Short mmCIF file of C-alpha atoms and ligand atoms in Angstrom, two decimals:
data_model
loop_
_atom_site.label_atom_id
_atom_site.label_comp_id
_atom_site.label_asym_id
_atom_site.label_seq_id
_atom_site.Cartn_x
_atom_site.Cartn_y
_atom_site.Cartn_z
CA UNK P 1 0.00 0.00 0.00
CA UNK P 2 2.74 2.31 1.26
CA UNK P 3 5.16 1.62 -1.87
CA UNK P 4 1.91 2.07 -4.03
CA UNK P 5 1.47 5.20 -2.96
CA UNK P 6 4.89 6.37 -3.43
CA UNK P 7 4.93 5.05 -6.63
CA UNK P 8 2.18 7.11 -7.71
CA UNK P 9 3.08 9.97 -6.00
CA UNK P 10 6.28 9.76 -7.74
CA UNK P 11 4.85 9.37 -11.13
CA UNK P 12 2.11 12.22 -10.32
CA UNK P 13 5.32 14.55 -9.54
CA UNK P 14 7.23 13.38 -12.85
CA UNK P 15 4.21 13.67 -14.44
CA UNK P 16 3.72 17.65 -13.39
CA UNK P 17 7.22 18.88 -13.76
CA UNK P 18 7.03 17.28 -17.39
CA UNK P 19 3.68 19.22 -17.78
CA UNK P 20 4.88 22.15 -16.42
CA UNK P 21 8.11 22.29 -18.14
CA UNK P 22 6.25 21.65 -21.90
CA UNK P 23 3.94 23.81 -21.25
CA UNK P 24 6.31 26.79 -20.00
CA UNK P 25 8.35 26.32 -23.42
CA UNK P 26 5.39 26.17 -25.38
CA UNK P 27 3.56 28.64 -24.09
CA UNK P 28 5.51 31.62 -22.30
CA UNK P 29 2.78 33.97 -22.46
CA UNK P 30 0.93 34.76 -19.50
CA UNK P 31 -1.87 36.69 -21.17
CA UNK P 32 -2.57 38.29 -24.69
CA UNK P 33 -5.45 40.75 -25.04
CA UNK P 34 -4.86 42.09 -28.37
CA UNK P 35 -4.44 44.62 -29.51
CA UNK P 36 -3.67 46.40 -26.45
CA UNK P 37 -0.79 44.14 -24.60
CA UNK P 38 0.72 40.88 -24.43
CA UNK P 39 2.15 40.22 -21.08
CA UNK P 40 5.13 36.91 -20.81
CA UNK P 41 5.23 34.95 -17.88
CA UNK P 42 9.02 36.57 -17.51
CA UNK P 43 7.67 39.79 -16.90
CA UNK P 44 8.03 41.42 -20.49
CA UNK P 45 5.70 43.34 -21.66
CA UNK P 46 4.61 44.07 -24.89
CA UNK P 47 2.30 46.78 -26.10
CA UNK P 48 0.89 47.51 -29.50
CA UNK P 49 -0.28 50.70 -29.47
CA UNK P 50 -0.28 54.27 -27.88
CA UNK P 51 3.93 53.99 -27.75
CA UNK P 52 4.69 56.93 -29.95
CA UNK P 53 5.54 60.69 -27.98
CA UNK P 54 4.35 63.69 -29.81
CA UNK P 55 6.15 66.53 -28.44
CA UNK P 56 4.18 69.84 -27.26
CA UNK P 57 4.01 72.17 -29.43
CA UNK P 58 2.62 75.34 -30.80
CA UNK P 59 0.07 73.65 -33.55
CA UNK P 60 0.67 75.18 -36.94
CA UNK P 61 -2.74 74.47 -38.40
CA UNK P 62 -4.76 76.22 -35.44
CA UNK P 63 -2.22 77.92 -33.22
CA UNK P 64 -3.59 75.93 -29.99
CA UNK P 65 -0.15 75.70 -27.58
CA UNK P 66 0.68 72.59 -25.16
CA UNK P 67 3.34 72.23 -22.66
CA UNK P 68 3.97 69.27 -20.25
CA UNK P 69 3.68 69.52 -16.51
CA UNK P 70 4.93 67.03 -13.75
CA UNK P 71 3.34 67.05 -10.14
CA UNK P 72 3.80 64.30 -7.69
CA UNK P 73 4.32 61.34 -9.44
CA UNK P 74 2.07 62.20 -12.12
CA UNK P 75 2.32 64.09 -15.82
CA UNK P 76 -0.48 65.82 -18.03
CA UNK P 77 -0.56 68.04 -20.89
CA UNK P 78 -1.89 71.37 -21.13
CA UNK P 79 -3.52 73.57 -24.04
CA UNK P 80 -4.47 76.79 -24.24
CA UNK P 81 -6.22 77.83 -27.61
CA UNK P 82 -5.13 80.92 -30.01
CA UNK P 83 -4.59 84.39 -28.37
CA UNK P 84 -6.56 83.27 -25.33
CA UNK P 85 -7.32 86.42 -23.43
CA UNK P 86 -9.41 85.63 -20.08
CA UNK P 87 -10.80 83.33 -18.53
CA UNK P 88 -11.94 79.90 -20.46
CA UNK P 89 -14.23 76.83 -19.55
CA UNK P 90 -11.90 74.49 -18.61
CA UNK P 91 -11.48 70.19 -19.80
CA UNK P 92 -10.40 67.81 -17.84
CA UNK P 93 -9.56 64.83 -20.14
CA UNK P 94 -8.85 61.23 -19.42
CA UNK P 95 -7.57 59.11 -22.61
CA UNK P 96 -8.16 55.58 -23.59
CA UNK P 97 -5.84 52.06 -24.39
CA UNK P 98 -7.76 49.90 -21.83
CA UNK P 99 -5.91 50.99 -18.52
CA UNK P 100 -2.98 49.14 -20.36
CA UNK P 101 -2.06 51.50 -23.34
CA UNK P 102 -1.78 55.24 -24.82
CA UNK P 103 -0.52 57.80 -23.26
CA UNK P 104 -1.80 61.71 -22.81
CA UNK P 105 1.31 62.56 -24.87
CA UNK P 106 0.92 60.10 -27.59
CA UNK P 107 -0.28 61.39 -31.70
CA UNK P 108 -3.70 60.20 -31.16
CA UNK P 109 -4.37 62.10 -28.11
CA UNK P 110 -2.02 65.03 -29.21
CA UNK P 111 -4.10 65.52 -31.95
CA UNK P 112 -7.47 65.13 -30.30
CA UNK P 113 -7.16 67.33 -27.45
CA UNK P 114 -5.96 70.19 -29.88
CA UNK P 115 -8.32 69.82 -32.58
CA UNK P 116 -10.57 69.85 -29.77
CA UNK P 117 -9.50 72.51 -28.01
CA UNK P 118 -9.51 74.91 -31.47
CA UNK P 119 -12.78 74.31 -31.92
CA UNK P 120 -14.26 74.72 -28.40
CA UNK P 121 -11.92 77.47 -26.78
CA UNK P 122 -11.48 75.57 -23.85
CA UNK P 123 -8.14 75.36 -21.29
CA UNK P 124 -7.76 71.66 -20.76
CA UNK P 125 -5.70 69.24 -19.17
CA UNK P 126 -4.92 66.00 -20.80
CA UNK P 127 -4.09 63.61 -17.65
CA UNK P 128 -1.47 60.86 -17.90
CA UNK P 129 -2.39 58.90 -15.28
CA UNK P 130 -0.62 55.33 -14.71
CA UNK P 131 -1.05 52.19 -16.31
CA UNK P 132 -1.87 48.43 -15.73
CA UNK P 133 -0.33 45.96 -15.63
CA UNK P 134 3.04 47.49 -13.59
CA UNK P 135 0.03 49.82 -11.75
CA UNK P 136 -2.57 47.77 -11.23
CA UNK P 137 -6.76 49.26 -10.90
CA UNK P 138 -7.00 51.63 -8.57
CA UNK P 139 -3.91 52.91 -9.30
CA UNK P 140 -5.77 55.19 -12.37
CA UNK P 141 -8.23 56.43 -10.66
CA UNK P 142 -6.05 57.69 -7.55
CA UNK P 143 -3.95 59.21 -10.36
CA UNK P 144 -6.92 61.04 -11.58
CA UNK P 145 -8.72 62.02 -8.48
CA UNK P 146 -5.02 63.75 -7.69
CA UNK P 147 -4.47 65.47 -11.25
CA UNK P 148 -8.37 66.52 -10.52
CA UNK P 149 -7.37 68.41 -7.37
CA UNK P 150 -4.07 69.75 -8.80
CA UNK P 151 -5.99 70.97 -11.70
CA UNK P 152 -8.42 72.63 -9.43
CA UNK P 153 -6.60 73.93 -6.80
CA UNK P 154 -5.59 77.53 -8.71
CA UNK P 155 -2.15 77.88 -8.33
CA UNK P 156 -1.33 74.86 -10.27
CA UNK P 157 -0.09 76.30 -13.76
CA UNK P 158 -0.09 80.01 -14.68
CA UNK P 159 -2.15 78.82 -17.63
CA UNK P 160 -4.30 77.08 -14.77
CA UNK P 161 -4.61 80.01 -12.94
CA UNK P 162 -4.94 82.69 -15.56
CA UNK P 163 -7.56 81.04 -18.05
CA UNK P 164 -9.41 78.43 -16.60
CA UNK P 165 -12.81 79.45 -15.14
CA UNK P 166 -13.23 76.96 -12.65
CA UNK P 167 -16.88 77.65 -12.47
CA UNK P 168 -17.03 75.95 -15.72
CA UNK P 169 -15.14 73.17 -15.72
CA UNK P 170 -15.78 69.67 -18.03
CA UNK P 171 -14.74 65.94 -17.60
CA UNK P 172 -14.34 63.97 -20.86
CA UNK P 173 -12.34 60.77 -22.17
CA UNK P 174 -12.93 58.22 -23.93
CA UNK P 175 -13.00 54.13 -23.97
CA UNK P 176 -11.20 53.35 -20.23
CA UNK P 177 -10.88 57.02 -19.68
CA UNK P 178 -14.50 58.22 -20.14
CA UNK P 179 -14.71 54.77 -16.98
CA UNK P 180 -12.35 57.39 -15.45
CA UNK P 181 -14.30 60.30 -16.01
CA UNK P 182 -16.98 58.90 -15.19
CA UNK P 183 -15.82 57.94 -11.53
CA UNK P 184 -14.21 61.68 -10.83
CA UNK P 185 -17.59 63.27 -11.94
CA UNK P 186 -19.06 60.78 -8.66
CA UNK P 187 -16.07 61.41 -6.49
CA UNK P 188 -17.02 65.44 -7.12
CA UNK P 189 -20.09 64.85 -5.98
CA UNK P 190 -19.32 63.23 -3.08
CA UNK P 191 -16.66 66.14 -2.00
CA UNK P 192 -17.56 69.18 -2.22
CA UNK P 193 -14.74 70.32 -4.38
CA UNK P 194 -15.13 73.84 -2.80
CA UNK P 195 -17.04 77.79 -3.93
CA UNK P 196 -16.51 79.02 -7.29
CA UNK P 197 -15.75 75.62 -8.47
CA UNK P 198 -18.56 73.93 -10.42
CA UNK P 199 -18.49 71.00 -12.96
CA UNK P 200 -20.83 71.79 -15.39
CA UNK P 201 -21.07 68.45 -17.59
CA UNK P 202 -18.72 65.47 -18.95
CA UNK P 203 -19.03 63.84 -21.94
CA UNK P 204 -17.85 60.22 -22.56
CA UNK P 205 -17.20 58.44 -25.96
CA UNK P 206 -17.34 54.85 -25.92
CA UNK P 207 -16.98 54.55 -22.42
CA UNK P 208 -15.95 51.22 -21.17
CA UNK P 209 -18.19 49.41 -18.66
CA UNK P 210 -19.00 46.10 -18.37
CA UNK P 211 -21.02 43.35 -16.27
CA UNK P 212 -21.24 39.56 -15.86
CA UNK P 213 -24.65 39.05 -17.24
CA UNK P 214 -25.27 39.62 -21.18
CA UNK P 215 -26.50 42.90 -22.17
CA UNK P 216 -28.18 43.58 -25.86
CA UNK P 217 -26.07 41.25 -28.24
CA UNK P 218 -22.66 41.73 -26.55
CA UNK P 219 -22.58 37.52 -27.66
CA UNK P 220 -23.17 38.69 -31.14
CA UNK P 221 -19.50 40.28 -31.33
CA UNK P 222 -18.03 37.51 -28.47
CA UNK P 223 -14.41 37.40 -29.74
CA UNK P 224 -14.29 41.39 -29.25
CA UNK P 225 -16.72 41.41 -25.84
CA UNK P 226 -13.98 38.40 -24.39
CA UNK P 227 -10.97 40.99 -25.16
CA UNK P 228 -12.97 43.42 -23.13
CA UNK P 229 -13.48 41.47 -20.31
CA UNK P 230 -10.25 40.18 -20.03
CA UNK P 231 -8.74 44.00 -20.09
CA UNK P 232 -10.97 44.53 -16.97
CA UNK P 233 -9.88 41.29 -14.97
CA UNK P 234 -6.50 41.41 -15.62
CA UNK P 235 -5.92 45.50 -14.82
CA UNK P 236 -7.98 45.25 -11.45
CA UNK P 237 -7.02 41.53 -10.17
CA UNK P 238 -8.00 42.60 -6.74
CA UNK P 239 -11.01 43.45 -7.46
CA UNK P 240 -13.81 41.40 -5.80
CA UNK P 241 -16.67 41.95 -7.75
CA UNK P 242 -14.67 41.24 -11.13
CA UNK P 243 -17.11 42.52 -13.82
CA UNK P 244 -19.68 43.68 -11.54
CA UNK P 245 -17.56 46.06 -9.54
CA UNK P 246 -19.52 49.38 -9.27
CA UNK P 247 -16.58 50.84 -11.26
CA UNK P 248 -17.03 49.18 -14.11
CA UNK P 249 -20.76 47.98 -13.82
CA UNK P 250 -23.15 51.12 -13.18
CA UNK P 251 -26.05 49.13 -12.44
CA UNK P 252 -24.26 47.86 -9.39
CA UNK P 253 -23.09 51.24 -8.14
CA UNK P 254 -24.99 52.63 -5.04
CA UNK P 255 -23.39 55.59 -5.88
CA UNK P 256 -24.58 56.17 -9.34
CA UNK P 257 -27.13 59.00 -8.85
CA UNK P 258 -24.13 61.36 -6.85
CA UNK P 259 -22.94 62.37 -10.61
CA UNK P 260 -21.18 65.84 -9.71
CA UNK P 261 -22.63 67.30 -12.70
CA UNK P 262 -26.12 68.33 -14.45
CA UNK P 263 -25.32 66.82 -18.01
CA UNK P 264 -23.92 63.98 -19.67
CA UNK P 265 -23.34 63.04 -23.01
CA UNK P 266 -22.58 59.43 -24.15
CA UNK P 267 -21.26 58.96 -27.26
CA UNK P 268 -21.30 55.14 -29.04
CA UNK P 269 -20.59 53.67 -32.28
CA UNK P 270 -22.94 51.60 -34.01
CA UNK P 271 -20.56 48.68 -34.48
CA UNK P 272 -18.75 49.01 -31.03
CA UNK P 273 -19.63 46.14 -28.70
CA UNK P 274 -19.35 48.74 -25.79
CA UNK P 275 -23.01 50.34 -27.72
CA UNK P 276 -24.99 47.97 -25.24
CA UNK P 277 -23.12 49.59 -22.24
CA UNK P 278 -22.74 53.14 -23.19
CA UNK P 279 -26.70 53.11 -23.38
CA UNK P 280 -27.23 50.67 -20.01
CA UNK P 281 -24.90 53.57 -18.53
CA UNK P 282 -27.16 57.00 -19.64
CA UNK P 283 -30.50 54.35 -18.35
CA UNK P 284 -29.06 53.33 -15.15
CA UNK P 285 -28.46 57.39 -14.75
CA UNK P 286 -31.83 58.34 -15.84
CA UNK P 287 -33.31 55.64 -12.62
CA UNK P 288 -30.57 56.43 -10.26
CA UNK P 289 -32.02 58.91 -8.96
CA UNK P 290 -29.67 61.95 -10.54
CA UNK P 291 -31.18 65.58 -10.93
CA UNK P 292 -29.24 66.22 -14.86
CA UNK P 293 -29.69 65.51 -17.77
CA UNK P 294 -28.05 62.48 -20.07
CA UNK P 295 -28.33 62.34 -23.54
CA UNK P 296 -26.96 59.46 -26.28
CA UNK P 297 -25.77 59.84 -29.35
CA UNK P 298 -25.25 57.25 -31.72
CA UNK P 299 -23.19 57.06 -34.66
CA UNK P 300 -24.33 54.46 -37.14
CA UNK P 301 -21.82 52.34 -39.29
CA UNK P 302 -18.73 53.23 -37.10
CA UNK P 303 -16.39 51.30 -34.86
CA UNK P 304 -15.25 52.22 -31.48
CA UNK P 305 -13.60 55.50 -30.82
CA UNK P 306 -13.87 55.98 -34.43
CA UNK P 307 -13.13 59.43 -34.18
CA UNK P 308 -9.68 58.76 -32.92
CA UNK P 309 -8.84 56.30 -35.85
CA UNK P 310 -10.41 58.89 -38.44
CA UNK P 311 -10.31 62.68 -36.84
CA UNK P 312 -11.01 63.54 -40.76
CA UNK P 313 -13.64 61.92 -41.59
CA UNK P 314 -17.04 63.73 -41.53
CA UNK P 315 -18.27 61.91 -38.49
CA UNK P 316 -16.00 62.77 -36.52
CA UNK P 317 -15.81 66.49 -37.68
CA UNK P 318 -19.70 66.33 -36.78
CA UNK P 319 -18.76 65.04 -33.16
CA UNK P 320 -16.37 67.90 -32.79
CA UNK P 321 -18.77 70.10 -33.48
CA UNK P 322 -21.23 68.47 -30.81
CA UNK P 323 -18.37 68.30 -28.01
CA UNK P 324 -17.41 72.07 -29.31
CA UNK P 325 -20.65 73.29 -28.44
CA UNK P 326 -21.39 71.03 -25.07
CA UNK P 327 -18.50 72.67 -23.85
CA UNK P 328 -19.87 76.24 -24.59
CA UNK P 329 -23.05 75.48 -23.00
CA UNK P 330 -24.38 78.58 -20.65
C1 NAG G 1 10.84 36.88 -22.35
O1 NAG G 1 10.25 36.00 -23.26
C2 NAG G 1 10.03 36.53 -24.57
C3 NAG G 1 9.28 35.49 -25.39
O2 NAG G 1 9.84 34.25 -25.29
C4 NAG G 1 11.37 36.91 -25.19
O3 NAG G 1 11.16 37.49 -26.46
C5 NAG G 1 12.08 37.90 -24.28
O4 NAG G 1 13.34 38.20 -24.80
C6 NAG G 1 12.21 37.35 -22.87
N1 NAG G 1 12.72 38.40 -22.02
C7 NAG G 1 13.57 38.16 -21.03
C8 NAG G 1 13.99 39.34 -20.22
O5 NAG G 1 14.00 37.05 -20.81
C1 NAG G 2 -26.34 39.51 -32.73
O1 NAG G 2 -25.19 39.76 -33.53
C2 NAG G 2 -24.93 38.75 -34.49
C3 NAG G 2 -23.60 39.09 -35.15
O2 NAG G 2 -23.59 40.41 -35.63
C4 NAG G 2 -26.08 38.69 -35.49
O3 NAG G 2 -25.84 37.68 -36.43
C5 NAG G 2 -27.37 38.41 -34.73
O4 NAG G 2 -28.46 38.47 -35.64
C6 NAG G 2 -27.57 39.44 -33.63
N1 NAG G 2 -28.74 39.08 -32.82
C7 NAG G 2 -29.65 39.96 -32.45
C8 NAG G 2 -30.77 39.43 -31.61
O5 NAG G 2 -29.61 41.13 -32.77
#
């Protein structure tokens, strides 16, 4: 019986270093969630977009200028528009890349943030808060909360404190960073962020929330809604409530109705998988018991964050135009 045992138990060890060992040399990825990151079980990592630094600048097509700021351990960008005289609303932006990706200095966002602050006249900050997987969830949105108080606290920047009317400020990002704006706009209204400072409205494009249970056809895109999940569980590993954790599933937040702000405005694409939760989000608002005002917009035929991919195209011209305005709003 004895000898039995340790025969077996011998064979079952053999049996799991052998396993072990194939399967380390055949497989020495940990995860893969493309195309954001691929992550190898010796601690490279590998990401595939959102690399590339463009440098501040003073924009030669619309004269918007942008300088880089460090505070604590965090950066951001700022822009000021053309001959800005006086005080401006001001935008607090968050960008995309799935809490794994982009940066607020990267082409993508360079070019967003100016475009859009051309066209609105707006001050904003473009917040590069930290990444997953080397900064795990909640690591962003301690990053953000704390470029949120720097932004707001007056003395932060000259062009801070001589052209942003802090009595209209804005939250906006897109993808993982409208998530982000999303959860400043609820920790505003949970501290009072002090007089003369009022948050007037956020808008979010494509944000990115999720939830265990099927909503609308996620299943009908599953390849794409699988990629999304897995970006959530593997930034925020400690999170309890996986998919359903109030900051990524609004239908579970208690908090939902404390939205700092009178009006939201959700942006999704027609052929984004996220759709189904950009639209849950603006309905679990409109029950939650919040005093503002949420609108939708859809944009048929296009593909998540499309005006990022195409900033030429005539959709996304349209959307600037929308977000232009929305910030202008008296
Ligand atoms: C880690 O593994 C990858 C894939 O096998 C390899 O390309 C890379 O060079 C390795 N890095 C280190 C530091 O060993
Ligand atoms: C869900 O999406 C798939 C793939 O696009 C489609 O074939 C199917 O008809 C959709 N189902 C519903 C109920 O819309």
């Amino acid at each position: 019986m004895a000898a039995r045992r340790s025969f077996s138990l011998l064979f079952f060890l053999a049996f799991s270093t052998l396993h072990s060992l194939s399967q380390s040399q055949s497989d020495p990825i940990l995860y893969d969630i493309y195309p954001f990151i691929r992550v190898y079980k010796n601690g490279t990592i590998q990401r595939f977009i959102g690399q590339d630094f463009s440098p501040p600048s003073t924009d030669p097509a619309t004269g918007v200028l942008s300088k880089d700021v460090r505070f604590s351990h965090l950066s951001a960008r700022l822009y000021l528009p053309r001959n800005a005289a006086g005080k401006l609303p001001l935008l607090i932006y968050f960008h995309g890349g799935g809490f794994f990706t982009e940066s607020a200095f990267s082409p993508t966002y360079h070019h967003h943030l100016t475009s859009l602050v051309a066209a609105a006249r707006v001050a904003a900050v473009s917040v590069n808060y930290r990444l997953a997987p080397e900064h795990p969830l909640p690591a962003a949105y301690q990053d953000a909360w704390l470029a949120l108080q720097w932004a707001l606290s007056r003395s932060a920047d000259p062009w801070i404190k001589n052209h942003a009317d802090l009595g209209r400020f804005y939250l906006g990002g897109d993808s993982a960073g409208a998530n982000i704006a999303h959860r400043m706009a609820i920790r505003v209204g949970q501290d009072n962020p002090g007089p003369g400072i009022n948050l007037r409205g956020m808008f979010l494009n494509c944000p990115f929330f999720l939830g265990k249970k099927e909503i609308g056809n996620e299943s009908g895109d599953a390849y794409t809604e699988a990629q999304m999940r897995k970006l959530w569980v593997y930034a925020y590993p400690g999170s309890a409530a996986g998919l359903d954790d109030p900051l990524v599933n609004p239908g579970t937040d208690p908090e939902l109705g404390r939205v700092g702000c009178g009006r939201v405005l959700v942006y999704v694409a027609g052929k984004d998988v996220l759709r189904f939760r950009g639209r849950y989000y603006a309905a679990a608002l409109g029950r939650s018991g919040w005093k503002g005002e949420v609108k939708v917009v859809e944009v048929e035929g296009e593909s998540h964050v499309f005006n990022l991919i195409n900033p030429n195209s005539a959709k996304a011209a349209a959307m600037l135009r929308v977000l232009a305005s929305f910030l202008n709003h008296s």
